[in-house]
Amino acid sequence: MKPYVEMTIEELSSELEALRIEYRKYQGLNLNLNMSRGKPCREQLDLSMGLMDALNSEADLTCEDGTDCRNYGVLDGIQECKELIGDMMENRPDNIIIYGNSSLNVMFDTVSRAMTNGILGHTPWCRLDKVKFLCPSPGYDRHFAITEYFGIEMIPVPMSPSGPDMDMVEELVSSDESIKGMWCVPKYSNPQGYSYSDETVRRLARLNPAAPDFRIFWDNAYGIHHLYDMDRDTVMEILAACKRAGHPDMVYKFASTSKITFPGSGISALAASPNNLEDIRKQLTVQTIGHDKVNQLRHVRFFGDIHGMVKHMQKHADILRPKFEAVEEILEKNLAGLEIGTWTKPRGGYFISFETLPGCAKAVVAAAKKAGVIMTGAGATWPYGKDPQDTNIRIAPSYPPLEDLKTAAALFALCVKLVSAKKILDEKTAAAKACGKEG
Amino acid sequence: MKPYVEMTIEELSSELEALRIEYRKYQGLNLNLNMSRGKPCREQLDLSMGLMDALNSEADLTCEDGTDCRNYGVLDGIQECKELIGDMMENRPDNIIIYGNSSLNVMFDTVSRAMTNGILGHTPWCRLDKVKFLCPSPGYDRHFAITEYFGIEMIPVPMSPSGPDMDMVEELVSSDESIKGMWCVPKYSNPQGYSYSDETVRRLARLNPAAPDFRIFWDNAYGIHHLYDMDRDTVMEILAACKRAGHPDMVYKFASTSKITFPGSGISALAASPNNLEDIRKQLTVQTIGHDKVNQLRHVRFFGDIHGMVKHMQKHADILRPKFEAVEEILEKNLAGLEIGTWTKPRGGYFISFETLPGCAKAVVAAAKKAGVIMTGAGATWPYGKDPQDTNIRIAPSYPPLEDLKTAAALFALCVKLVSAKKILDEKTAAAKACGKEG
């Protein structure tokens, strides 16, 4: 089929009519499908049921160093868990603090601490007139929600397949001391599935921020979440890169097992320089007596070591890969050549990012919803929920069963066609009228 | 034996000599005992090993309402857990948010949220010149650490067996709008084991604070932590009392299972009015995707219902009661009649509070430490670590095995005698010299 823009008004009208008939058929199916969030599916959760047997009432809940995991104590995580998560994050156990069940919570707390008590002796952000964050966009809505909650001004930075626009980042960070932070999902980014290039990481590590307490918030949410066995992305380790560049304190790195074992019942962690960790521990010792050591031990006993975790992730990949491929195949089959949308083909992570024609994303999501398929709200991937071009839609293929997913993806493609055809037809009709009047 | 103050200089000198000989004997034992923290002992932890079998790989981790506890979702706790904890806290499930493993963390977050974003639309505390908290003292050092961390000025309020000095509380709270909060451990208080009387609770509920965003931080840490089966304290339920008094929003109530199952691997909760909960959920939805539902379900399956929890607490009591009684007996045997100290005899909780002669607490704790027995640091029970009279020592009988505890308590009593005898002797000697000079 030829591109919609090249069709005549008559061709488009008849196409639109055919699309509407097809859309009504879908409406008749009473679908109730959800492609909105990066939720693991039931089969993925089943992979971790062994976690429930890793400790039982006969188990010795004592650490290698003699710590009884059942009692109070150990502020920053048991040693064997630091080692496992250290291998997962590519950081030394000494650089790691193990937290509770949610890395989002760790990020929230990290911003909150900077607000109330400042970073390494610098003025608390709540005492400043203005605090800004750079937000590579499209990005993760829950990051943006945190900075918005604290009244931090968010500046969108364009994303490319190699990462954020580093010319813009360097320019802004070096010239504006109210810029205190930057959100990054460096690997299999949310929502595009892009991974930062080595050059991007190097340039980030070599930033010379106007603010001495500028921090990169490095959310390595998908560090080992590959879809393919060999064809996978690597991202340069940021703590080491910052240390080499003479800026060891410039980054906080976050990760969790949320999409490895059970979301909400896993383990999260922060990696940072010794200076930063000391600063954080001063708060942590007031905030809590320690996180859930029994759950830390449970994870260590379940995986054994990083090799156990890697093998476990391959099973996740075997479930997720067909889903990503199905969506991509359906988009390709239905949309190729029409020039009404582009989409990413990530090798890991949880999302496919779709770009509609300008001004179409909201309408596409609304049309899908009306036919029973929930997508992430259009705009959600941009700070303040404002996608300036109204083009970005995040597709989350993980949760629905494969057959449902295929239906949902086909409906989604149909909605893209419907909304795009309507838009182009309207434009052509308006243009024709204008010509008529002129004539 | 007669009171030390009634002894002659000669009698006291010979008493002191005898005490020093006994002290040196203890030093020869190379003791290494700890009565410093309210940590459950190994036998108590063993009571909850069944928790590790409550869920296994064959278990259905689905809630009664169909929620899969293994996945994301459910911001404020699964319903069956709200019901169990609701029965524990004497609050309706609707008034409860279930949190992670630490109620201390919930309290920290609650203060932090008030600092950065304010309470129910009021000015964030971080924007005010001065924020103050009332601190019934002696009290819990970790409460005081939270307010100190946020730069909140702490005002000590004297404690009596019926609770804080309510005349002072009413006077201060109604006249000073910079007073934004008050720490309370209403039942088996830390460290005295006092329980607030009905009159105290009523007067608290009827406070008319100058600050519209004044909140009582009601840490009901020992709500069901009785030592005796029948002879137990009750405290009027504060949410209901505040509601009756027309101040439903004036209190945040906290509790946890830390001293019921495993400290650090339990469940914490906050109970509050609908207005407060709505305010809190607005933050919570930004801060986290939810707390550990699998652990919530694990606790529900383990206890079944509140009756299961009550029976479980009786087993704790059977372990703790002999320890409290042993300490009390040793103190009685060694110190009765000497008029050098008083101590509380709580019917629940985790602590016995000891009052030395003025100016002796630090010296007693130091002497115990020199002979191998660690007590809570003297002063820790007061804001900023400053016990104005240097008299209060917190005794935590739970952790050491009974025989060790008896040794530790005997040494402690000896240290009290040693320090007191020395002090009184010094005073008498100085007085005699002064008389001699005068004569």
PDB file of N, CA and C in Angstrom, chain B residues 81-91 96 98 187 220-226 237 253-260 267-269 299 303 305-307 309-310 313:
ATOM      1  N   CYS B  81      -4.692  -8.078  55.066  1.00  0.00           N
ATOM      2  CA  CYS B  81      -3.672  -7.595  55.985  1.00  0.00           C
ATOM      3  C   CYS B  81      -4.169  -6.355  56.732  1.00  0.00           C
ATOM      4  N   LYS B  82      -4.896  -5.492  56.016  1.00  0.00           N
ATOM      5  CA  LYS B  82      -5.491  -4.335  56.687  1.00  0.00           C
ATOM      6  C   LYS B  82      -6.433  -4.780  57.800  1.00  0.00           C
ATOM      7  N   GLU B  83      -7.132  -5.877  57.559  1.00  0.00           N
ATOM      8  CA  GLU B  83      -8.062  -6.361  58.574  1.00  0.00           C
ATOM      9  C   GLU B  83      -7.325  -6.901  59.799  1.00  0.00           C
ATOM     10  N   LEU B  84      -6.279  -7.683  59.548  1.00  0.00           N
ATOM     11  CA  LEU B  84      -5.495  -8.224  60.658  1.00  0.00           C
ATOM     12  C   LEU B  84      -4.848  -7.094  61.464  1.00  0.00           C
ATOM     13  N   ILE B  85      -4.186  -6.182  60.756  1.00  0.00           N
ATOM     14  CA  ILE B  85      -3.486  -5.091  61.448  1.00  0.00           C
ATOM     15  C   ILE B  85      -4.508  -4.124  62.057  1.00  0.00           C
ATOM     16  N   GLY B  86      -5.653  -3.996  61.411  1.00  0.00           N
ATOM     17  CA  GLY B  86      -6.734  -3.189  61.975  1.00  0.00           C
ATOM     18  C   GLY B  86      -7.165  -3.742  63.341  1.00  0.00           C
ATOM     19  N   ASP B  87      -7.324  -5.056  63.424  1.00  0.00           N
ATOM     20  CA  ASP B  87      -7.665  -5.660  64.718  1.00  0.00           C
ATOM     21  C   ASP B  87      -6.552  -5.449  65.733  1.00  0.00           C
ATOM     22  N   MET B  88      -5.317  -5.516  65.261  1.00  0.00           N
ATOM     23  CA  MET B  88      -4.170  -5.325  66.159  1.00  0.00           C
ATOM     24  C   MET B  88      -4.133  -3.889  66.685  1.00  0.00           C
ATOM     25  N   MET B  89      -4.431  -2.930  65.801  1.00  0.00           N
ATOM     26  CA  MET B  89      -4.323  -1.515  66.173  1.00  0.00           C
ATOM     27  C   MET B  89      -5.623  -0.953  66.746  1.00  0.00           C
ATOM     28  N   GLU B  90      -6.669  -1.755  66.723  1.00  0.00           N
ATOM     29  CA  GLU B  90      -7.996  -1.294  67.148  1.00  0.00           C
ATOM     30  C   GLU B  90      -8.502  -0.172  66.253  1.00  0.00           C
ATOM     31  N   ASN B  91      -8.269  -0.311  64.955  1.00  0.00           N
ATOM     32  CA  ASN B  91      -8.769   0.660  63.979  1.00  0.00           C
ATOM     33  C   ASN B  91      -9.454  -0.070  62.844  1.00  0.00           C
ATOM     34  N   ILE B  96      -6.437   2.432  57.577  1.00  0.00           N
ATOM     35  CA  ILE B  96      -5.062   1.927  57.675  1.00  0.00           C
ATOM     36  C   ILE B  96      -4.351   1.898  56.327  1.00  0.00           C
ATOM     37  N   ILE B  98      -0.921  -0.032  54.977  1.00  0.00           N
ATOM     38  CA  ILE B  98       0.148  -0.971  55.323  1.00  0.00           C
ATOM     39  C   ILE B  98       1.435  -0.508  54.619  1.00  0.00           C
ATOM     40  N   LYS B 187       1.583   3.411  75.231  1.00  0.00           N
ATOM     41  CA  LYS B 187       1.360   2.179  75.994  1.00  0.00           C
ATOM     42  C   LYS B 187       2.708   1.531  76.288  1.00  0.00           C
ATOM     43  N   ASN B 220       2.299   3.516  68.670  1.00  0.00           N
ATOM     44  CA  ASN B 220       1.759   2.451  69.521  1.00  0.00           C
ATOM     45  C   ASN B 220       2.591   1.176  69.351  1.00  0.00           C
ATOM     46  N   ALA B 221       3.873   1.311  69.690  1.00  0.00           N
ATOM     47  CA  ALA B 221       4.845   0.246  69.415  1.00  0.00           C
ATOM     48  C   ALA B 221       4.586  -1.027  70.216  1.00  0.00           C
ATOM     49  N   TYR B 222       3.944  -0.867  71.375  1.00  0.00           N
ATOM     50  CA  TYR B 222       3.786  -2.027  72.263  1.00  0.00           C
ATOM     51  C   TYR B 222       2.320  -2.309  72.570  1.00  0.00           C
ATOM     52  N   GLY B 223       1.482  -2.105  71.570  1.00  0.00           N
ATOM     53  CA  GLY B 223       0.037  -2.206  71.757  1.00  0.00           C
ATOM     54  C   GLY B 223      -0.441  -3.538  72.308  1.00  0.00           C
ATOM     55  N   ILE B 224       0.184  -4.629  71.881  1.00  0.00           N
ATOM     56  CA  ILE B 224      -0.273  -5.953  72.359  1.00  0.00           C
ATOM     57  C   ILE B 224       0.886  -6.698  73.027  1.00  0.00           C
ATOM     58  N   HIS B 225       1.845  -5.934  73.519  1.00  0.00           N
ATOM     59  CA  HIS B 225       3.066  -6.517  74.064  1.00  0.00           C
ATOM     60  C   HIS B 225       2.993  -6.574  75.585  1.00  0.00           C
ATOM     61  N   HIS B 226       2.015  -7.371  76.074  1.00  0.00           N
ATOM     62  CA  HIS B 226       1.801  -7.509  77.508  1.00  0.00           C
ATOM     63  C   HIS B 226       2.756  -8.551  78.096  1.00  0.00           C
ATOM     64  N   GLU B 237      -8.389   4.299  72.655  1.00  0.00           N
ATOM     65  CA  GLU B 237      -8.017   4.395  71.238  1.00  0.00           C
ATOM     66  C   GLU B 237      -8.041   5.869  70.800  1.00  0.00           C
ATOM     67  N   LYS B 253      -1.167   7.572  63.735  1.00  0.00           N
ATOM     68  CA  LYS B 253      -0.892   6.451  64.637  1.00  0.00           C
ATOM     69  C   LYS B 253      -0.033   5.416  63.909  1.00  0.00           C
ATOM     70  N   PHE B 254       0.973   4.900  64.583  1.00  0.00           N
ATOM     71  CA  PHE B 254       1.925   3.979  63.963  1.00  0.00           C
ATOM     72  C   PHE B 254       2.007   2.670  64.746  1.00  0.00           C
ATOM     73  N   ALA B 255       2.253   1.598  64.036  1.00  0.00           N
ATOM     74  CA  ALA B 255       2.485   0.313  64.700  1.00  0.00           C
ATOM     75  C   ALA B 255       3.238  -0.596  63.742  1.00  0.00           C
ATOM     76  N   SER B 256       3.742  -1.690  64.263  1.00  0.00           N
ATOM     77  CA  SER B 256       4.411  -2.662  63.404  1.00  0.00           C
ATOM     78  C   SER B 256       4.423  -4.029  64.071  1.00  0.00           C
ATOM     79  N   THR B 257       4.826  -5.028  63.292  1.00  0.00           N
ATOM     80  CA  THR B 257       4.973  -6.376  63.852  1.00  0.00           C
ATOM     81  C   THR B 257       6.426  -6.657  64.221  1.00  0.00           C
ATOM     82  N   SER B 258       7.241  -5.594  64.326  1.00  0.00           N
ATOM     83  CA  SER B 258       8.675  -5.814  64.544  1.00  0.00           C
ATOM     84  C   SER B 258       8.966  -6.681  65.760  1.00  0.00           C
ATOM     85  N   LYS B 259       8.221  -6.482  66.828  1.00  0.00           N
ATOM     86  CA  LYS B 259       8.454  -7.299  68.024  1.00  0.00           C
ATOM     87  C   LYS B 259       7.353  -8.340  68.176  1.00  0.00           C
ATOM     88  N   ILE B 260       6.779  -8.725  67.053  1.00  0.00           N
ATOM     89  CA  ILE B 260       5.783  -9.796  67.044  1.00  0.00           C
ATOM     90  C   ILE B 260       6.346 -10.965  66.231  1.00  0.00           C
ATOM     91  N   ILE B 267       5.923  -6.075  59.190  1.00  0.00           N
ATOM     92  CA  ILE B 267       4.996  -5.190  58.494  1.00  0.00           C
ATOM     93  C   ILE B 267       4.727  -3.997  59.398  1.00  0.00           C
ATOM     94  N   SER B 268       4.683  -2.820  58.817  1.00  0.00           N
ATOM     95  CA  SER B 268       4.344  -1.646  59.611  1.00  0.00           C
ATOM     96  C   SER B 268       3.080  -1.021  59.040  1.00  0.00           C
ATOM     97  N   ALA B 269       2.497  -0.151  59.814  1.00  0.00           N
ATOM     98  CA  ALA B 269       1.240   0.444  59.367  1.00  0.00           C
ATOM     99  C   ALA B 269       1.038   1.813  59.985  1.00  0.00           C
ATOM    100  N   HIS B 299       2.240 -12.942  56.531  1.00  0.00           N
ATOM    101  CA  HIS B 299       1.826 -12.685  57.908  1.00  0.00           C
ATOM    102  C   HIS B 299       0.360 -13.073  58.137  1.00  0.00           C
ATOM    103  N   PHE B 303      -0.719 -15.995  60.903  1.00  0.00           N
ATOM    104  CA  PHE B 303      -1.522 -15.735  62.105  1.00  0.00           C
ATOM    105  C   PHE B 303      -2.978 -16.182  61.956  1.00  0.00           C
ATOM    106  N   ASP B 305      -5.750 -14.898  62.147  1.00  0.00           N
ATOM    107  CA  ASP B 305      -6.504 -13.716  62.570  1.00  0.00           C
ATOM    108  C   ASP B 305      -5.911 -13.181  63.867  1.00  0.00           C
ATOM    109  N   ILE B 306      -6.568 -12.193  64.447  1.00  0.00           N
ATOM    110  CA  ILE B 306      -6.021 -11.524  65.632  1.00  0.00           C
ATOM    111  C   ILE B 306      -5.890 -12.499  66.800  1.00  0.00           C
ATOM    112  N   HIS B 307      -6.765 -13.483  66.863  1.00  0.00           N
ATOM    113  CA  HIS B 307      -6.656 -14.453  67.960  1.00  0.00           C
ATOM    114  C   HIS B 307      -5.335 -15.221  67.853  1.00  0.00           C
ATOM    115  N   MET B 309      -2.660 -14.047  66.630  1.00  0.00           N
ATOM    116  CA  MET B 309      -1.602 -13.121  67.026  1.00  0.00           C
ATOM    117  C   MET B 309      -1.530 -12.983  68.545  1.00  0.00           C
ATOM    118  N   VAL B 310      -2.706 -12.957  69.177  1.00  0.00           N
ATOM    119  CA  VAL B 310      -2.761 -12.844  70.638  1.00  0.00           C
ATOM    120  C   VAL B 310      -2.110 -14.067  71.292  1.00  0.00           C
ATOM    121  N   MET B 313       1.549 -13.777  71.044  1.00  0.00           N
ATOM    122  CA  MET B 313       2.122 -12.804  71.984  1.00  0.00           C
ATOM    123  C   MET B 313       2.221 -13.377  73.400  1.00  0.00           C
TER     124      MET B 313
END
